[in-house]
PDB file of N, CA and C in Angstrom:
ATOM      1  N   MET D   1       0.853  -1.172   0.000  1.00  0.00           N
ATOM      2  CA  MET D   1       0.000   0.000   0.000  1.00  0.00           C
ATOM      3  C   MET D   1       0.901   1.238   0.000  1.00  0.00           C
ATOM      4  N   THR D   2       0.628   2.136  -0.914  1.00  0.00           N
ATOM      5  CA  THR D   2       1.416   3.354  -0.979  1.00  0.00           C
ATOM      6  C   THR D   2       0.901   4.368   0.023  1.00  0.00           C
ATOM      7  N   ILE D   3       1.704   5.375   0.291  1.00  0.00           N
ATOM      8  CA  ILE D   3       1.302   6.414   1.239  1.00  0.00           C
ATOM      9  C   ILE D   3       0.137   7.228   0.672  1.00  0.00           C
ATOM     10  N   GLY D   4       0.127   7.407  -0.646  1.00  0.00           N
ATOM     11  CA  GLY D   4      -0.975   8.145  -1.264  1.00  0.00           C
ATOM     12  C   GLY D   4      -2.294   7.405  -1.127  1.00  0.00           C
ATOM     13  N   PHE D   5      -2.239   6.092  -1.281  1.00  0.00           N
ATOM     14  CA  PHE D   5      -3.458   5.302  -1.139  1.00  0.00           C
ATOM     15  C   PHE D   5      -3.960   5.335   0.301  1.00  0.00           C
ATOM     16  N   ALA D   6      -3.040   5.277   1.257  1.00  0.00           N
ATOM     17  CA  ALA D   6      -3.433   5.347   2.667  1.00  0.00           C
ATOM     18  C   ALA D   6      -4.055   6.700   2.990  1.00  0.00           C
ATOM     19  N   LEU D   7      -3.485   7.771   2.443  1.00  0.00           N
ATOM     20  CA  LEU D   7      -4.059   9.101   2.665  1.00  0.00           C
ATOM     21  C   LEU D   7      -5.430   9.232   2.017  1.00  0.00           C
ATOM     22  N   LEU D   8      -5.594   8.637   0.839  1.00  0.00           N
ATOM     23  CA  LEU D   8      -6.898   8.665   0.179  1.00  0.00           C
ATOM     24  C   LEU D   8      -7.949   7.960   1.023  1.00  0.00           C
ATOM     25  N   ILE D   9      -7.612   6.806   1.557  1.00  0.00           N
ATOM     26  CA  ILE D   9      -8.556   6.069   2.394  1.00  0.00           C
ATOM     27  C   ILE D   9      -8.896   6.862   3.647  1.00  0.00           C
ATOM     28  N   LEU D  10      -7.890   7.462   4.291  1.00  0.00           N
ATOM     29  CA  LEU D  10      -8.154   8.266   5.486  1.00  0.00           C
ATOM     30  C   LEU D  10      -9.040   9.463   5.173  1.00  0.00           C
ATOM     31  N   PHE D  11      -8.785  10.129   4.048  1.00  0.00           N
ATOM     32  CA  PHE D  11      -9.614  11.263   3.658  1.00  0.00           C
ATOM     33  C   PHE D  11     -11.052  10.836   3.400  1.00  0.00           C
ATOM     34  N   LEU D  12     -11.229   9.742   2.671  1.00  0.00           N
ATOM     35  CA  LEU D  12     -12.584   9.280   2.372  1.00  0.00           C
ATOM     36  C   LEU D  12     -13.324   8.848   3.634  1.00  0.00           C
ATOM     37  N   LEU D  13     -12.626   8.196   4.558  1.00  0.00           N
ATOM     38  CA  LEU D  13     -13.265   7.798   5.813  1.00  0.00           C
ATOM     39  C   LEU D  13     -13.653   9.010   6.650  1.00  0.00           C
ATOM     40  N   GLY D  14     -12.773   9.995   6.723  1.00  0.00           N
ATOM     41  CA  GLY D  14     -13.088  11.212   7.469  1.00  0.00           C
ATOM     42  C   GLY D  14     -14.234  11.983   6.852  1.00  0.00           C
ATOM     43  N   TYR D  15     -14.220  12.089   5.523  1.00  0.00           N
ATOM     44  CA  TYR D  15     -15.297  12.792   4.833  1.00  0.00           C
ATOM     45  C   TYR D  15     -16.628  12.074   5.026  1.00  0.00           C
ATOM     46  N   ALA D  16     -16.610  10.759   4.930  1.00  0.00           N
ATOM     47  CA  ALA D  16     -17.842   9.989   5.122  1.00  0.00           C
ATOM     48  C   ALA D  16     -18.358  10.133   6.545  1.00  0.00           C
ATOM     49  N   ALA D  17     -17.459  10.119   7.522  1.00  0.00           N
ATOM     50  CA  ALA D  17     -17.886  10.252   8.917  1.00  0.00           C
ATOM     51  C   ALA D  17     -18.491  11.627   9.178  1.00  0.00           C
ATOM     52  N   LEU D  18     -17.846  12.668   8.695  1.00  0.00           N
ATOM     53  CA  LEU D  18     -18.359  14.020   8.944  1.00  0.00           C
ATOM     54  C   LEU D  18     -19.662  14.288   8.201  1.00  0.00           C
ATOM     55  N   SER D  19     -19.740  13.884   6.941  1.00  0.00           N
ATOM     56  CA  SER D  19     -20.979  14.126   6.199  1.00  0.00           C
ATOM     57  C   SER D  19     -22.122  13.273   6.740  1.00  0.00           C
ATOM     58  N   SER D  20     -21.830  12.060   7.174  1.00  0.00           N
ATOM     59  CA  SER D  20     -22.877  11.231   7.778  1.00  0.00           C
ATOM     60  C   SER D  20     -23.344  11.818   9.101  1.00  0.00           C
ATOM     61  N   ALA D  21     -22.424  12.402   9.865  1.00  0.00           N
ATOM     62  CA  ALA D  21     -22.817  13.036  11.126  1.00  0.00           C
ATOM     63  C   ALA D  21     -23.717  14.238  10.880  1.00  0.00           C
ATOM     64  N   VAL D  22     -23.428  15.005   9.849  1.00  0.00           N
ATOM     65  CA  VAL D  22     -24.277  16.159   9.518  1.00  0.00           C
ATOM     66  C   VAL D  22     -25.660  15.697   9.099  1.00  0.00           C
ATOM     67  N   VAL D  23     -25.723  14.704   8.232  1.00  0.00           N
ATOM     68  CA  VAL D  23     -27.020  14.214   7.765  1.00  0.00           C
ATOM     69  C   VAL D  23     -27.790  13.569   8.911  1.00  0.00           C
ATOM     70  N   TRP D  24     -27.118  12.838   9.790  1.00  0.00           N
ATOM     71  CA  TRP D  24     -27.792  12.238  10.943  1.00  0.00           C
ATOM     72  C   TRP D  24     -28.352  13.321  11.852  1.00  0.00           C
ATOM     73  N   HIS D  25     -27.582  14.376  12.083  1.00  0.00           N
ATOM     74  CA  HIS D  25     -28.049  15.473  12.931  1.00  0.00           C
ATOM     75  C   HIS D  25     -29.292  16.122  12.326  1.00  0.00           C
ATOM     76  N   LEU D  26     -29.268  16.337  11.021  1.00  0.00           N
ATOM     77  CA  LEU D  26     -30.439  16.921  10.368  1.00  0.00           C
ATOM     78  C   LEU D  26     -31.622  15.965  10.414  1.00  0.00           C
ATOM     79  N   ASN D  27     -31.371  14.669  10.300  1.00  0.00           N
ATOM     80  CA  ASN D  27     -32.448  13.678  10.413  1.00  0.00           C
ATOM     81  C   ASN D  27     -33.126  13.767  11.764  1.00  0.00           C
ATOM     82  N   VAL D  28     -32.340  13.859  12.801  1.00  0.00           N
ATOM     83  CA  VAL D  28     -32.886  13.821  14.159  1.00  0.00           C
ATOM     84  C   VAL D  28     -33.611  15.113  14.496  1.00  0.00           C
ATOM     85  N   TYR D  29     -33.068  16.249  14.100  1.00  0.00           N
ATOM     86  CA  TYR D  29     -33.579  17.515  14.606  1.00  0.00           C
ATOM     87  C   TYR D  29     -34.351  18.362  13.600  1.00  0.00           C
ATOM     88  N   SER D  30     -34.200  18.134  12.302  1.00  0.00           N
ATOM     89  CA  SER D  30     -34.766  19.091  11.358  1.00  0.00           C
ATOM     90  C   SER D  30     -35.661  18.500  10.276  1.00  0.00           C
ATOM     91  N   PHE D  31     -35.335  17.347   9.777  1.00  0.00           N
ATOM     92  CA  PHE D  31     -35.990  16.862   8.572  1.00  0.00           C
ATOM     93  C   PHE D  31     -37.386  16.310   8.836  1.00  0.00           C
ATOM     94  N   SER D  32     -38.212  16.383   7.790  1.00  0.00           N
ATOM     95  CA  SER D  32     -39.509  15.715   7.814  1.00  0.00           C
ATOM     96  C   SER D  32     -39.303  14.237   7.480  1.00  0.00           C
ATOM     97  N   ARG D  33     -40.397  13.478   7.449  1.00  0.00           N
ATOM     98  CA  ARG D  33     -40.289  12.041   7.181  1.00  0.00           C
ATOM     99  C   ARG D  33     -39.773  11.764   5.768  1.00  0.00           C
ATOM    100  N   LYS D  34     -40.269  12.499   4.776  1.00  0.00           N
ATOM    101  CA  LYS D  34     -39.800  12.287   3.400  1.00  0.00           C
ATOM    102  C   LYS D  34     -38.328  12.670   3.257  1.00  0.00           C
ATOM    103  N   ALA D  35     -37.925  13.716   3.953  1.00  0.00           N
ATOM    104  CA  ALA D  35     -36.522  14.114   3.883  1.00  0.00           C
ATOM    105  C   ALA D  35     -35.630  13.090   4.579  1.00  0.00           C
ATOM    106  N   ASN D  36     -36.147  12.419   5.596  1.00  0.00           N
ATOM    107  CA  ASN D  36     -35.377  11.358   6.248  1.00  0.00           C
ATOM    108  C   ASN D  36     -35.085  10.227   5.275  1.00  0.00           C
ATOM    109  N   ILE D  37     -36.076   9.878   4.468  1.00  0.00           N
ATOM    110  CA  ILE D  37     -35.889   8.816   3.472  1.00  0.00           C
ATOM    111  C   ILE D  37     -34.860   9.251   2.431  1.00  0.00           C
ATOM    112  N   ALA D  38     -34.970  10.500   1.972  1.00  0.00           N
ATOM    113  CA  ALA D  38     -34.026  11.005   0.973  1.00  0.00           C
ATOM    114  C   ALA D  38     -32.606  11.060   1.528  1.00  0.00           C
ATOM    115  N   SER D  39     -32.470  11.433   2.785  1.00  0.00           N
ATOM    116  CA  SER D  39     -31.128  11.502   3.362  1.00  0.00           C
ATOM    117  C   SER D  39     -30.538  10.110   3.573  1.00  0.00           C
ATOM    118  N   ALA D  40     -31.378   9.129   3.869  1.00  0.00           N
ATOM    119  CA  ALA D  40     -30.883   7.753   3.982  1.00  0.00           C
ATOM    120  C   ALA D  40     -30.377   7.266   2.625  1.00  0.00           C
ATOM    121  N   VAL D  41     -31.091   7.617   1.564  1.00  0.00           N
ATOM    122  CA  VAL D  41     -30.641   7.266   0.215  1.00  0.00           C
ATOM    123  C   VAL D  41     -29.315   7.963  -0.084  1.00  0.00           C
ATOM    124  N   PHE D  42     -29.188   9.217   0.355  1.00  0.00           N
ATOM    125  CA  PHE D  42     -27.944   9.961   0.161  1.00  0.00           C
ATOM    126  C   PHE D  42     -26.774   9.270   0.857  1.00  0.00           C
ATOM    127  N   ILE D  43     -26.967   8.825   2.076  1.00  0.00           N
ATOM    128  CA  ILE D  43     -25.889   8.168   2.824  1.00  0.00           C
ATOM    129  C   ILE D  43     -25.497   6.855   2.153  1.00  0.00           C
ATOM    130  N   ILE D  44     -26.484   6.081   1.723  1.00  0.00           N
ATOM    131  CA  ILE D  44     -26.193   4.809   1.053  1.00  0.00           C
ATOM    132  C   ILE D  44     -25.444   5.051  -0.259  1.00  0.00           C
ATOM    133  N   ALA D  45     -25.879   6.063  -1.019  1.00  0.00           N
ATOM    134  CA  ALA D  45     -25.196   6.384  -2.274  1.00  0.00           C
ATOM    135  C   ALA D  45     -23.770   6.858  -2.026  1.00  0.00           C
ATOM    136  N   ALA D  46     -23.555   7.641  -0.966  1.00  0.00           N
ATOM    137  CA  ALA D  46     -22.209   8.130  -0.655  1.00  0.00           C
ATOM    138  C   ALA D  46     -21.283   6.977  -0.284  1.00  0.00           C
ATOM    139  N   VAL D  47     -21.782   6.037   0.485  1.00  0.00           N
ATOM    140  CA  VAL D  47     -20.970   4.872   0.859  1.00  0.00           C
ATOM    141  C   VAL D  47     -20.642   4.038  -0.377  1.00  0.00           C
ATOM    142  N   PHE D  48     -21.628   3.822  -1.231  1.00  0.00           N
ATOM    143  CA  PHE D  48     -21.417   3.037  -2.447  1.00  0.00           C
ATOM    144  C   PHE D  48     -20.405   3.711  -3.371  1.00  0.00           C
ATOM    145  N   LEU D  49     -20.548   5.021  -3.595  1.00  0.00           N
ATOM    146  CA  LEU D  49     -19.626   5.718  -4.488  1.00  0.00           C
ATOM    147  C   LEU D  49     -18.217   5.804  -3.902  1.00  0.00           C
ATOM    148  N   GLY D  50     -18.111   5.927  -2.590  1.00  0.00           N
ATOM    149  CA  GLY D  50     -16.792   5.920  -1.957  1.00  0.00           C
ATOM    150  C   GLY D  50     -16.097   4.588  -2.127  1.00  0.00           C
ATOM    151  N   ALA D  51     -16.831   3.501  -1.925  1.00  0.00           N
ATOM    152  CA  ALA D  51     -16.249   2.166  -2.115  1.00  0.00           C
ATOM    153  C   ALA D  51     -15.878   1.941  -3.577  1.00  0.00           C
ATOM    154  N   LEU D  52     -16.718   2.412  -4.485  1.00  0.00           N
ATOM    155  CA  LEU D  52     -16.431   2.276  -5.911  1.00  0.00           C
ATOM    156  C   LEU D  52     -15.172   3.041  -6.300  1.00  0.00           C
ATOM    157  N   SER D  53     -14.984   4.232  -5.733  1.00  0.00           N
ATOM    158  CA  SER D  53     -13.785   5.006  -6.066  1.00  0.00           C
ATOM    159  C   SER D  53     -12.521   4.338  -5.539  1.00  0.00           C
ATOM    160  N   VAL D  54     -12.581   3.752  -4.353  1.00  0.00           N
ATOM    161  CA  VAL D  54     -11.411   3.051  -3.815  1.00  0.00           C
ATOM    162  C   VAL D  54     -11.093   1.824  -4.660  1.00  0.00           C
ATOM    163  N   PHE D  55     -12.108   1.068  -5.053  1.00  0.00           N
ATOM    164  CA  PHE D  55     -11.865  -0.122  -5.866  1.00  0.00           C
ATOM    165  C   PHE D  55     -11.356   0.244  -7.255  1.00  0.00           C
ATOM    166  N   SER D  56     -11.853   1.335  -7.836  1.00  0.00           N
ATOM    167  CA  SER D  56     -11.347   1.740  -9.145  1.00  0.00           C
ATOM    168  C   SER D  56      -9.923   2.265  -9.033  1.00  0.00           C
ATOM    169  N   TYR D  57      -9.589   2.893  -7.908  1.00  0.00           N
ATOM    170  CA  TYR D  57      -8.215   3.345  -7.678  1.00  0.00           C
ATOM    171  C   TYR D  57      -7.258   2.159  -7.647  1.00  0.00           C
ATOM    172  N   LEU D  58      -7.705   1.047  -7.097  1.00  0.00           N
ATOM    173  CA  LEU D  58      -6.860  -0.142  -7.023  1.00  0.00           C
ATOM    174  C   LEU D  58      -6.628  -0.774  -8.393  1.00  0.00           C
ATOM    175  N   GLN D  59      -7.529  -0.557  -9.341  1.00  0.00           N
ATOM    176  CA  GLN D  59      -7.425  -1.192 -10.652  1.00  0.00           C
ATOM    177  C   GLN D  59      -6.463  -0.480 -11.599  1.00  0.00           C
ATOM    178  N   ILE D  60      -6.064   0.740 -11.284  1.00  0.00           N
ATOM    179  CA  ILE D  60      -5.220   1.523 -12.182  1.00  0.00           C
ATOM    180  C   ILE D  60      -3.776   1.041 -12.087  1.00  0.00           C
ATOM    181  N   ASP D  61      -3.165   0.835 -13.242  1.00  0.00           N
ATOM    182  CA  ASP D  61      -1.741   0.510 -13.293  1.00  0.00           C
ATOM    183  C   ASP D  61      -0.980   1.833 -13.313  1.00  0.00           C
ATOM    184  N   TRP D  62      -0.569   2.280 -12.140  1.00  0.00           N
ATOM    185  CA  TRP D  62      -0.005   3.622 -12.006  1.00  0.00           C
ATOM    186  C   TRP D  62       1.352   3.749 -12.689  1.00  0.00           C
ATOM    187  N   ALA D  63       2.114   2.684 -12.767  1.00  0.00           N
ATOM    188  CA  ALA D  63       3.426   2.764 -13.414  1.00  0.00           C
ATOM    189  C   ALA D  63       3.277   3.101 -14.894  1.00  0.00           C
ATOM    190  N   SER D  64       2.377   2.419 -15.576  1.00  0.00           N
ATOM    191  CA  SER D  64       2.195   2.710 -16.999  1.00  0.00           C
ATOM    192  C   SER D  64       1.460   4.029 -17.206  1.00  0.00           C
ATOM    193  N   ALA D  65       0.614   4.412 -16.261  1.00  0.00           N
ATOM    194  CA  ALA D  65      -0.083   5.689 -16.391  1.00  0.00           C
ATOM    195  C   ALA D  65       0.899   6.852 -16.296  1.00  0.00           C
ATOM    196  N   PHE D  66       1.875   6.754 -15.402  1.00  0.00           N
ATOM    197  CA  PHE D  66       2.852   7.826 -15.271  1.00  0.00           C
ATOM    198  C   PHE D  66       3.860   7.822 -16.414  1.00  0.00           C
ATOM    199  N   LYS D  67       4.094   6.660 -17.033  1.00  0.00           N
ATOM    200  CA  LYS D  67       4.990   6.613 -18.187  1.00  0.00           C
ATOM    201  C   LYS D  67       4.393   7.376 -19.363  1.00  0.00           C
ATOM    202  N   ALA D  68       3.093   7.468 -19.432  1.00  0.00           N
ATOM    203  CA  ALA D  68       2.449   8.197 -20.518  1.00  0.00           C
ATOM    204  C   ALA D  68       2.748   9.690 -20.430  1.00  0.00           C
ATOM    205  N   PHE D  69       3.092  10.182 -19.244  1.00  0.00           N
ATOM    206  CA  PHE D  69       3.379  11.602 -19.070  1.00  0.00           C
ATOM    207  C   PHE D  69       4.859  11.941 -19.230  1.00  0.00           C
ATOM    208  N   GLU D  70       5.699  10.929 -19.452  1.00  0.00           N
ATOM    209  CA  GLU D  70       7.120  11.190 -19.652  1.00  0.00           C
ATOM    210  C   GLU D  70       7.340  11.748 -21.057  1.00  0.00           C
ATOM    211  N   PHE D  71       8.162  12.764 -21.131  1.00  0.00           N
ATOM    212  CA  PHE D  71       8.447  13.399 -22.412  1.00  0.00           C
ATOM    213  C   PHE D  71       9.852  13.011 -22.860  1.00  0.00           C
ATOM    214  N   THR D  72       9.988  12.763 -24.142  1.00  0.00           N
ATOM    215  CA  THR D  72      11.310  12.454 -24.688  1.00  0.00           C
ATOM    216  C   THR D  72      11.914  13.731 -25.245  1.00  0.00           C
ATOM    217  N   SER D  73      13.217  13.769 -25.294  1.00  0.00           N
ATOM    218  CA  SER D  73      13.880  14.957 -25.842  1.00  0.00           C
ATOM    219  C   SER D  73      13.712  14.965 -27.361  1.00  0.00           C
ATOM    220  N   PRO D  74      13.716  16.133 -27.977  1.00  0.00           N
ATOM    221  CA  PRO D  74      13.513  16.209 -29.434  1.00  0.00           C
ATOM    222  C   PRO D  74      14.591  15.499 -30.237  1.00  0.00           C
ATOM    223  N   SER D  75      15.790  15.303 -29.682  1.00  0.00           N
ATOM    224  CA  SER D  75      16.855  14.640 -30.444  1.00  0.00           C
ATOM    225  C   SER D  75      16.585  13.149 -30.633  1.00  0.00           C
ATOM    226  N   ASN D  76      15.719  12.567 -29.826  1.00  0.00           N
ATOM    227  CA  ASN D  76      15.434  11.142 -29.933  1.00  0.00           C
ATOM    228  C   ASN D  76      14.295  10.828 -30.895  1.00  0.00           C
ATOM    229  N   THR D  77      13.633  11.818 -31.396  1.00  0.00           N
ATOM    230  CA  THR D  77      12.477  11.564 -32.258  1.00  0.00           C
ATOM    231  C   THR D  77      12.905  11.533 -33.723  1.00  0.00           C
ATOM    232  N   LEU D  78      12.228  10.733 -34.491  1.00  0.00           N
ATOM    233  CA  LEU D  78      12.485  10.651 -35.926  1.00  0.00           C
ATOM    234  C   LEU D  78      11.428  11.464 -36.652  1.00  0.00           C
ATOM    235  N   ILE D  79      11.888  12.328 -37.533  1.00  0.00           N
ATOM    236  CA  ILE D  79      10.937  13.172 -38.273  1.00  0.00           C
ATOM    237  C   ILE D  79      10.906  12.749 -39.720  1.00  0.00           C
TER     238      ILE D  79
END
């Protein structure tokens, strides 16, 4: 596991915890019944999309992706 991947996971976990706490607080103190259902759908969608982003991050071949950004000097190219 790279340090960048660990930081990404920590950021996503922190973001999910804070946004879920905000939505839970609004559920308890402010929202109507229909808004409670919508916010539950929001939380489920956020968890699903967060997991999907982590799994898609794992599928990327980062070595070949970064090689695509390497530039060659003009003397090595054939015209």
